[in-house]
């Protein structure tokens, strides 16, 4: 039966119930006679003209393959969907698409997001940052006026700065395996330069405050 909208199906039924023959209805609606006949037949058989439930397109991956995809991306959060698709085969031994991988990961709650780039905060680093914040929490405006903040280029020597995504769930932004780590050697990649003014007009770098933060 031709694909008809709900409106056209009810319109055809209305014309039939008005006493018009199938041939006249098909001429008015520019449809085949068999289409009008099947609409009436479906109404008699199912008491409705709506589409029957469909099973949809068969899944190209098994549940075991779906679990393997999720497990691989949980072990390596920076693994791309394209790389996973190249190593996964359908049931008919065809390579699956990257969109299929994304749908399977989305079902399990994993989304491709831009990663947080920075040092992985260990317990020691968290403690040092807390101490630094507590030490400078009571500074007034006059004290902060002697600090110079300037943007400096970031030289990243650990990895490239390409377009990279991380597969993570909500709330996992700062999780260790979801962070793209840089600056392993303390303050080597700092973008902020902090200097304090001295009475004689010279400036001193706050190295102790910047290192390992």
Short mmCIF file of C-alpha atoms in Angstrom, two decimals:
data_model
loop_
_atom_site.label_atom_id
_atom_site.label_comp_id
_atom_site.label_asym_id
_atom_site.label_seq_id
_atom_site.Cartn_x
_atom_site.Cartn_y
_atom_site.Cartn_z
CA UNK A 1 0.00 0.00 0.00
CA UNK A 2 1.30 3.47 -0.86
CA UNK A 3 2.48 5.58 2.05
CA UNK A 4 -0.48 7.76 2.97
CA UNK A 5 -0.73 10.28 5.75
CA UNK A 6 -3.28 9.84 8.50
CA UNK A 7 -5.29 12.70 7.01
CA UNK A 8 -5.48 11.06 3.56
CA UNK A 9 -6.50 7.72 5.04
CA UNK A 10 -9.36 9.22 7.02
CA UNK A 11 -10.37 11.28 4.01
CA UNK A 12 -10.58 8.13 1.87
CA UNK A 13 -12.63 6.40 4.56
CA UNK A 14 -14.95 9.40 4.75
CA UNK A 15 -15.56 9.29 1.01
CA UNK A 16 -16.23 5.53 1.15
CA UNK A 17 -18.63 5.95 4.06
CA UNK A 18 -20.40 8.67 2.06
CA UNK A 19 -21.33 5.99 -0.49
CA UNK A 20 -18.76 6.68 -3.21
CA UNK A 21 -17.31 3.61 -4.95
CA UNK A 22 -13.62 2.79 -4.74
CA UNK A 23 -13.05 3.84 -8.37
CA UNK A 24 -14.50 7.31 -7.73
CA UNK A 25 -12.46 7.76 -4.54
CA UNK A 26 -9.24 6.75 -6.34
CA UNK A 27 -9.95 9.30 -9.09
CA UNK A 28 -10.60 12.13 -6.63
CA UNK A 29 -7.51 11.40 -4.58
CA UNK A 30 -5.32 10.40 -7.54
CA UNK A 31 -4.52 7.03 -5.98
CA UNK A 32 -4.65 3.45 -7.14
CA UNK A 33 -7.78 1.44 -6.49
CA UNK A 34 -5.77 -1.18 -4.61
CA UNK A 35 -4.57 1.51 -2.18
CA UNK A 36 -8.12 2.56 -1.33
CA UNK A 37 -9.18 -1.09 -1.05
CA UNK A 38 -6.33 -1.86 1.38
CA UNK A 39 -7.25 1.13 3.54
CA UNK A 40 -10.79 -0.19 3.91
CA UNK A 41 -9.55 -3.74 4.43
CA UNK A 42 -7.16 -2.66 7.20
CA UNK A 43 -10.01 -0.85 8.96
CA UNK A 44 -12.13 -4.02 8.91
CA UNK A 45 -9.28 -6.22 10.15
CA UNK A 46 -7.70 -4.01 12.83
CA UNK A 47 -10.33 -1.31 13.54
CA UNK A 48 -7.68 1.30 12.71
CA UNK A 49 -5.89 2.71 9.70
CA UNK A 50 -2.64 3.45 11.53
CA UNK A 51 0.60 1.76 10.56
CA UNK A 52 1.39 -1.56 12.15
CA UNK A 53 4.35 -1.68 14.55
CA UNK A 54 7.64 -2.26 12.76
CA UNK A 55 10.71 -3.97 14.08
CA UNK A 56 12.98 -1.39 12.49
CA UNK A 57 16.32 -1.89 10.86
CA UNK A 58 18.22 -4.93 12.18
CA UNK A 59 21.10 -4.06 14.47
CA UNK A 60 24.45 -4.55 12.79
CA UNK A 61 26.24 -5.29 16.06
CA UNK A 62 25.56 -7.84 18.74
CA UNK A 63 25.17 -7.05 22.43
CA UNK A 64 28.62 -8.51 23.04
CA UNK A 65 30.14 -6.14 20.48
CA UNK A 66 28.28 -3.23 22.09
CA UNK A 67 29.77 -4.13 25.48
CA UNK A 68 33.25 -4.40 23.94
CA UNK A 69 32.91 -0.96 22.36
CA UNK A 70 31.96 0.60 25.68
CA UNK A 71 34.74 -1.28 27.49
CA UNK A 72 37.39 -0.14 24.98
CA UNK A 73 36.38 3.50 25.29
CA UNK A 74 36.21 3.28 29.08
CA UNK A 75 39.79 1.96 29.09
CA UNK A 76 40.97 4.60 26.61
CA UNK A 77 38.82 7.72 26.88
CA UNK A 78 40.62 9.40 23.97
CA UNK A 79 39.99 6.58 21.49
CA UNK A 80 38.15 7.99 18.48
CA UNK A 81 34.96 6.50 17.08
CA UNK A 82 36.63 6.12 13.68
CA UNK A 83 39.41 4.01 15.17
CA UNK A 84 36.87 1.76 16.91
CA UNK A 85 34.86 1.33 13.70
CA UNK A 86 37.94 0.11 11.83
CA UNK A 87 38.39 -2.76 14.29
CA UNK A 88 34.74 -3.79 14.64
CA UNK A 89 32.92 -5.93 12.10
CA UNK A 90 29.22 -6.42 11.46
CA UNK A 91 27.57 -9.81 11.57
CA UNK A 92 28.09 -10.07 7.80
CA UNK A 93 31.78 -9.20 8.25
CA UNK A 94 31.41 -5.60 7.06
CA UNK A 95 33.04 -2.72 8.89
CA UNK A 96 30.61 -0.64 10.94
CA UNK A 97 30.47 3.13 10.61
CA UNK A 98 31.76 5.68 13.10
CA UNK A 99 28.20 6.92 13.60
CA UNK A 100 27.20 3.44 14.77
CA UNK A 101 29.97 3.55 17.37
CA UNK A 102 28.79 6.98 18.54
CA UNK A 103 25.22 5.72 18.92
CA UNK A 104 26.32 2.70 20.95
CA UNK A 105 28.44 4.88 23.24
CA UNK A 106 25.65 7.44 23.57
CA UNK A 107 23.29 4.68 24.72
CA UNK A 108 25.67 3.94 27.61
CA UNK A 109 25.89 7.62 28.56
CA UNK A 110 29.25 8.43 26.96
CA UNK A 111 29.51 11.69 25.02
CA UNK A 112 32.38 13.10 22.99
CA UNK A 113 33.49 16.35 24.63
CA UNK A 114 36.48 18.64 24.56
CA UNK A 115 38.82 17.51 27.33
CA UNK A 116 40.07 19.57 30.19
CA UNK A 117 43.75 20.28 29.49
CA UNK A 118 45.94 20.72 32.51
CA UNK A 119 47.89 18.86 35.16
CA UNK A 120 46.26 15.92 36.82
CA UNK A 121 45.55 17.09 40.35
CA UNK A 122 47.02 14.57 42.74
CA UNK A 123 46.33 14.72 46.45
CA UNK A 124 49.58 16.64 46.99
CA UNK A 125 48.74 19.22 44.31
CA UNK A 126 45.26 19.69 45.70
CA UNK A 127 46.74 20.30 49.15
CA UNK A 128 49.25 22.82 47.78
CA UNK A 129 46.56 24.72 45.90
CA UNK A 130 44.39 24.86 48.99
CA UNK A 131 47.27 26.23 51.07
CA UNK A 132 48.07 28.85 48.41
CA UNK A 133 44.43 29.95 48.24
CA UNK A 134 44.14 30.16 52.02
CA UNK A 135 47.38 32.15 52.23
CA UNK A 136 46.17 34.76 49.72
CA UNK A 137 42.47 34.76 50.61
CA UNK A 138 42.85 37.74 52.94
CA UNK A 139 44.80 39.91 50.50
CA UNK A 140 43.22 43.30 49.91
CA UNK A 141 43.08 45.31 46.72
CA UNK A 142 46.28 47.17 47.49
CA UNK A 143 48.25 43.95 47.80
CA UNK A 144 46.79 42.50 44.59
CA UNK A 145 47.61 45.77 42.82
CA UNK A 146 51.31 44.85 43.08
CA UNK A 147 50.72 41.63 41.15
CA UNK A 148 51.05 41.69 37.37
CA UNK A 149 49.08 39.12 35.34
CA UNK A 150 50.10 38.76 31.72
CA UNK A 151 49.16 36.31 29.00
CA UNK A 152 52.14 34.33 27.80
CA UNK A 153 52.24 31.80 24.90
CA UNK A 154 51.89 28.22 26.02
CA UNK A 155 54.56 25.94 24.62
CA UNK A 156 53.31 22.38 24.78
CA UNK A 157 56.06 19.80 24.32
CA UNK A 158 54.15 16.74 25.55
CA UNK A 159 51.62 16.34 22.70
CA UNK A 160 50.10 18.14 19.74
CA UNK A 161 47.30 20.65 20.13
CA UNK A 162 45.00 18.95 17.63
CA UNK A 163 41.23 18.62 17.77
CA UNK A 164 40.83 15.84 20.35
CA UNK A 165 37.70 14.65 22.15
CA UNK A 166 37.31 12.57 25.25
CA UNK A 167 34.48 10.10 25.83
CA UNK A 168 33.06 10.72 29.27
CA UNK A 169 29.85 10.84 31.24
CA UNK A 170 28.40 13.83 33.01
CA UNK A 171 30.45 14.85 36.03
CA UNK A 172 33.70 13.20 34.84
CA UNK A 173 35.38 16.32 33.43
CA UNK A 174 38.20 16.38 35.98
CA UNK A 175 38.52 12.62 36.39
CA UNK A 176 42.15 11.56 35.96
CA UNK A 177 41.59 9.37 32.90
CA UNK A 178 39.51 12.12 31.21
CA UNK A 179 42.10 14.89 31.59
CA UNK A 180 44.57 15.58 28.81
CA UNK A 181 47.63 16.10 30.93
CA UNK A 182 50.35 18.60 30.17
CA UNK A 183 53.04 20.37 32.09
CA UNK A 184 54.41 17.30 33.84
CA UNK A 185 57.47 19.23 34.99
CA UNK A 186 55.79 21.73 37.26
CA UNK A 187 55.43 25.27 35.89
CA UNK A 188 57.14 24.74 32.53
CA UNK A 189 53.93 25.41 30.61
CA UNK A 190 52.42 28.16 32.72
CA UNK A 191 50.38 30.74 30.80
CA UNK A 192 50.26 33.21 33.72
CA UNK A 193 53.21 35.20 34.95
CA UNK A 194 52.87 36.63 38.46
CA UNK A 195 55.26 39.30 39.66
CA UNK A 196 55.31 41.38 42.82
CA UNK A 197 56.56 44.90 43.11
CA UNK A 198 59.29 45.73 45.56
CA UNK A 199 59.95 49.08 47.22
CA UNK A 200 62.89 49.77 44.89
CA UNK A 201 60.74 49.34 41.80
CA UNK A 202 62.01 45.85 40.83
CA UNK A 203 59.73 42.89 40.20
CA UNK A 204 60.20 39.43 41.63
CA UNK A 205 58.66 36.30 40.12
CA UNK A 206 56.41 34.36 42.50
CA UNK A 207 58.12 31.09 41.63
CA UNK A 208 57.03 29.41 44.83
CA UNK A 209 53.38 30.18 44.10
CA UNK A 210 53.50 29.06 40.47
CA UNK A 211 55.44 25.84 40.62
CA UNK A 212 53.43 22.64 40.86
CA UNK A 213 50.08 24.51 40.90
#
